[in-house]
Coordinates of C-alpha atoms in Angstrom, one line a residue:
M211 CA 57.2 113.2 33.8
K212 CA 54.3 111.0 35.1
S213 CA 56.7 108.3 38.3
F214 CA 55.6 104.7 38.1
K215 CA 53.2 103.8 40.2
L216 CA 54.4 100.6 41.4
D217 CA 58.3 101.9 42.3
W218 CA 57.1 101.8 45.7
L219 CA 56.8 98.5 45.6
I220 CA 59.3 97.5 42.7
L221 CA 62.2 99.5 43.9
P222 CA 63.7 98.2 47.0
I223 CA 63.0 94.5 45.4
V224 CA 65.8 95.6 43.1
G225 CA 67.1 97.1 45.5
A226 CA 67.5 94.0 48.4
L227 CA 67.9 91.9 44.0
L228 CA 71.5 93.8 43.9
V229 CA 72.1 93.2 48.2
I230 CA 71.6 90.1 47.7
G231 CA 73.7 89.4 44.5
A232 CA 76.1 90.9 45.6
W233 CA 76.4 89.3 48.7
H234 CA 76.8 86.3 46.7
L235 CA 79.2 87.3 44.2
A236 CA 81.3 88.2 47.9
A237 CA 81.0 84.8 49.4
G238 CA 82.9 81.7 49.8
K239 CA 82.4 79.4 48.6
K240 CA 83.6 74.9 49.4
V241 CA 85.3 73.4 47.0
V242 CA 85.5 69.5 47.7
V243 CA 88.9 67.4 45.9
K244 CA 88.5 64.1 45.3
D245 CA 91.0 61.0 44.2
A246 CA 90.7 58.5 41.8
E247 CA 88.2 56.6 44.1
G248 CA 85.9 58.6 45.4
N249 CA 87.9 59.0 48.9
V250 CA 87.3 63.4 49.5
T251 CA 90.8 63.9 50.3
S252 CA 90.8 67.8 51.0
E253 CA 88.0 70.8 51.3
E254 CA 88.9 74.7 51.3
R255 CA 87.0 77.9 51.0
V256 CA 86.8 79.6 48.2
G257 CA 85.6 83.3 47.1
A258 CA 86.4 86.4 48.0
I259 CA 85.5 87.0 51.4
A260 CA 86.2 82.6 51.8
A261 CA 84.6 82.4 55.1
L262 CA 81.7 84.4 54.6
P263 CA 78.8 82.0 53.7
N264 CA 76.9 82.2 50.4
V265 CA 73.3 82.5 49.7
K266 CA 72.6 78.6 49.5
E267 CA 74.3 77.9 52.2
T268 CA 73.0 80.5 54.7
W269 CA 69.8 78.9 53.2
E270 CA 70.6 75.8 53.4
S271 CA 72.1 76.2 57.5
S272 CA 69.1 77.7 58.2
K273 CA 66.1 75.8 57.3
P274 CA 65.3 74.1 60.3
Y275 CA 65.3 77.5 62.4
V276 CA 62.8 79.0 59.6
M277 CA 60.6 76.0 58.0
E278 CA 59.4 75.8 61.4
P279 CA 59.3 78.8 62.5
F280 CA 58.2 78.3 66.4
A281 CA 60.0 74.1 67.1
K282 CA 61.5 73.9 70.8
R283 CA 64.4 71.6 70.2
G284 CA 66.1 72.9 73.5
E285 CA 66.3 76.0 75.4
L286 CA 68.7 77.7 72.8
D287 CA 67.8 75.1 69.7
Q288 CA 64.0 76.6 68.9
G289 CA 62.2 78.7 65.5
I290 CA 63.9 81.8 64.3
L291 CA 60.2 82.5 64.9
R292 CA 59.8 81.9 68.6
F293 CA 63.5 83.1 70.1
T294 CA 62.4 86.5 68.5
W295 CA 59.4 86.6 69.8
L296 CA 60.8 85.1 73.8
S297 CA 63.2 88.8 72.3
L298 CA 59.4 90.7 71.6
I299 CA 58.3 90.1 74.7
L300 CA 61.0 91.4 77.3
V301 CA 62.0 94.3 75.0
A302 CA 58.0 95.6 75.9
K303 CA 58.0 94.8 79.2
G304 CA 61.2 97.6 79.2
Y305 CA 60.5 99.8 76.0
F306 CA 57.4 100.4 78.6
L307 CA 58.9 101.2 82.6
A308 CA 60.8 104.0 79.6
L309 CA 58.6 105.1 78.7
I310 CA 56.5 105.1 82.6
I311 CA 59.9 106.2 84.1
G312 CA 60.8 109.0 80.9
T313 CA 56.9 110.9 79.7
P314 CA 56.3 112.8 83.2
L315 CA 60.5 113.3 83.1
G316 CA 60.4 115.6 80.0
F317 CA 57.2 117.4 81.7
F318 CA 59.2 118.0 84.4
L319 CA 61.8 119.1 82.2
G320 CA 60.3 120.9 79.7
L321 CA 57.9 122.8 83.1
S322 CA 61.2 123.6 84.8
K323 CA 64.0 125.5 83.8
S324 CA 65.1 125.2 87.4
F325 CA 64.5 121.3 87.5
T326 CA 66.1 121.4 83.5
K327 CA 69.4 123.3 85.2
M328 CA 69.6 120.3 88.1
M329 CA 69.1 117.9 86.0
D330 CA 70.7 118.5 82.4
P331 CA 73.9 117.5 83.2
I332 CA 73.5 114.6 85.1
I333 CA 70.9 113.3 81.2
Q334 CA 73.8 114.2 79.3
V335 CA 76.3 112.1 80.9
L336 CA 73.9 109.1 81.5
R337 CA 73.0 109.6 77.9
P338 CA 75.3 108.4 75.7
V339 CA 77.0 105.5 78.3
S340 CA 77.0 102.0 75.9
P341 CA 74.4 99.4 77.0
L342 CA 76.8 97.1 77.1
A343 CA 78.1 99.2 80.1
W344 CA 74.1 99.7 82.4
L345 CA 73.9 96.1 82.4
P346 CA 76.9 94.8 84.2
L347 CA 76.0 97.3 87.1
G348 CA 72.2 95.7 86.6
M349 CA 73.3 92.5 87.4
V350 CA 75.3 93.8 90.1
L351 CA 71.8 95.3 91.4
F352 CA 69.9 92.2 90.4
L353 CA 72.3 89.7 91.9
G354 CA 70.0 88.9 94.9
A355 CA 66.8 87.8 92.9
G356 CA 69.0 84.3 92.3
K357 CA 68.4 83.3 89.0
N358 CA 65.8 85.5 87.4
A359 CA 69.0 88.7 87.9
S360 CA 70.1 88.7 84.6
D361 CA 65.9 89.2 83.2
L362 CA 66.4 92.5 85.3
A363 CA 69.4 93.3 84.5
A364 CA 68.3 93.2 80.4
L365 CA 65.0 95.0 81.5
F366 CA 66.5 97.4 83.4
T367 CA 69.0 98.6 80.7
I368 CA 66.5 98.3 78.3
A369 CA 64.4 100.8 80.2
I370 CA 67.6 102.8 81.1
C371 CA 69.3 102.8 77.6
A372 CA 65.4 103.7 75.9
M373 CA 63.9 106.1 77.6
W374 CA 66.7 109.7 76.8
P375 CA 64.8 110.2 73.3
T376 CA 61.7 110.3 75.4
V377 CA 62.9 112.6 78.0
L378 CA 64.0 114.8 75.2
N379 CA 61.6 114.7 73.0
T380 CA 58.6 115.3 75.0
A381 CA 60.7 118.5 77.2
V382 CA 60.9 120.2 73.5
G383 CA 57.5 119.7 73.1
V384 CA 56.8 121.1 76.2
R385 CA 58.6 124.3 76.0
A386 CA 57.4 124.1 71.9
I387 CA 54.3 124.6 73.2
P388 CA 52.5 128.4 72.0
Q389 CA 52.1 130.5 75.1
D390 CA 48.4 131.7 73.5
Y391 CA 47.3 128.0 74.0
L392 CA 47.9 128.5 77.5
N393 CA 46.7 131.6 78.4
V394 CA 43.8 130.8 76.5
A395 CA 43.6 127.6 79.4
K396 CA 44.4 130.1 82.1
V397 CA 41.4 132.6 80.8
L398 CA 39.1 129.6 80.6
K399 CA 40.4 128.6 84.7
L400 CA 40.9 125.3 83.4
S401 CA 42.6 123.3 86.4
K402 CA 45.3 121.6 85.7
W403 CA 45.2 118.4 85.2
K404 CA 42.6 119.7 82.7
T405 CA 45.6 122.1 81.7
L406 CA 47.8 118.9 81.2
T407 CA 45.3 116.8 79.4
K408 CA 42.8 118.5 77.3
V409 CA 46.6 121.4 76.1
M410 CA 50.0 119.7 76.4
I411 CA 50.3 116.7 75.7
P412 CA 47.9 116.8 73.0
A413 CA 49.8 120.2 71.6
T414 CA 53.1 118.2 72.1
L415 CA 52.3 115.0 71.2
P416 CA 53.9 114.8 67.6
Y417 CA 57.4 115.3 69.6
M418 CA 56.2 112.4 72.1
F419 CA 55.7 110.1 69.5
T420 CA 59.0 111.1 67.5
G421 CA 61.0 110.1 71.0
F422 CA 58.3 106.8 71.0
R423 CA 59.8 106.2 68.2
L424 CA 63.2 106.2 68.8
S425 CA 63.6 104.6 72.3
L426 CA 61.1 101.4 70.7
G427 CA 64.2 102.0 68.3
I428 CA 66.5 101.6 70.5
A429 CA 64.8 98.7 72.7
W430 CA 65.1 96.7 69.9
L431 CA 68.7 96.6 70.0
V432 CA 69.7 96.2 73.5
I433 CA 68.1 93.3 74.0
V434 CA 70.2 92.3 71.6
A435 CA 73.3 93.4 72.8
A436 CA 71.9 91.6 76.6
E437 CA 70.9 88.4 75.0
M438 CA 73.8 88.2 73.5
L439 CA 75.6 88.6 77.6
T440 CA 73.5 87.3 79.5
G441 CA 73.3 84.1 76.9
R442 CA 69.1 84.2 77.6
P443 CA 66.9 83.0 75.0
G444 CA 66.2 84.9 71.9
V445 CA 67.7 86.4 68.6
G446 CA 70.2 87.4 70.1
G447 CA 71.2 84.5 72.8
F448 CA 71.3 82.8 69.9
L449 CA 73.8 84.2 67.4
W450 CA 76.2 84.8 70.3
Q451 CA 75.2 80.6 70.6
Q452 CA 76.5 80.9 66.8
Y453 CA 79.4 82.8 67.1
N454 CA 81.3 80.8 69.5
A455 CA 79.8 77.1 67.4
L456 CA 81.7 78.6 64.9
I457 CA 78.5 78.3 62.6
Y458 CA 78.1 81.1 60.5
E459 CA 75.4 80.8 58.1
Q460 CA 73.3 81.0 61.6
I461 CA 74.9 84.6 62.6
I462 CA 72.8 86.1 59.8
L463 CA 70.1 84.2 60.1
C464 CA 70.2 86.6 63.2
I465 CA 70.8 90.3 61.2
L466 CA 68.6 89.6 58.9
T467 CA 65.6 88.5 61.6
I468 CA 67.0 91.3 63.8
G469 CA 66.8 94.1 60.5
L470 CA 63.6 93.1 59.3
V471 CA 61.9 92.6 63.4
G472 CA 63.4 96.1 63.4
F473 CA 62.0 97.9 61.0
V474 CA 58.0 96.0 61.2
L475 CA 58.3 97.6 64.4
D476 CA 59.4 100.9 63.3
R477 CA 56.4 101.0 60.6
L478 CA 53.7 99.9 63.7
M479 CA 55.5 103.3 65.4
S480 CA 55.4 105.4 62.4
V481 CA 51.0 104.3 61.8
V482 CA 50.1 104.1 65.8
E483 CA 51.7 108.0 65.3
R484 CA 49.9 108.3 61.9
R485 CA 46.4 108.0 64.0
F486 CA 47.2 109.8 66.8
K487 CA 47.8 112.7 65.1
T488 CA 44.5 112.6 63.6
A489 CA 42.8 111.2 66.4

């Protein structure tokens, strides 16, 4: 049976509409009771999950942040894309650090069994540590940086949490290089630098990009937690502020923004990965 040509577009839209419909049905709504003279006597929320804002309430409350996405009304009162941009800048810096540190470390692990035996237990202990645990250490390490301490602590947390997939996937890729490739390099008497750049890196690239992609996803997750704890402007900081202010509609806006940005970053990384693999 021939598949429908537009199913890649239609089916996700149908899925999204079903989820939005289920959310709207489960959410609560505000009921206002008035007396005979039209004065409000009581207000209450009713519904399966009364406290959960419905789609209409979420849109009406979030409209100023969506319709003016780059507005700046205050430090923690900005358009949603402006908040997103602030978060992305910090993520880019932390992600770059993670790749700069993680890629060579992965190569060393892949090339040297002794180095692997020495470092692998340490990596396995550090790798599962939550960003919520790394951030306080970062604050301590950069205590002397004054007002920049929270930014540097967030940067440190992003880098150390995001680099492990790059380290491990690069190491696996180096170990998976066919011995024939290395033998040919020896026969051709390639220098160590040429063996690295002409043989090892191209052969390891698919594994490296898998690690880069996973690291990017983790970096985006970590920035939200870091901003929530440090209170710096960004999507995570805005989310935490709205939670403290009990504005649940804008919490949902932040969650949707975080999810969409994460999806876009993953797609972009996928495109870059395909271009490098076909180059």
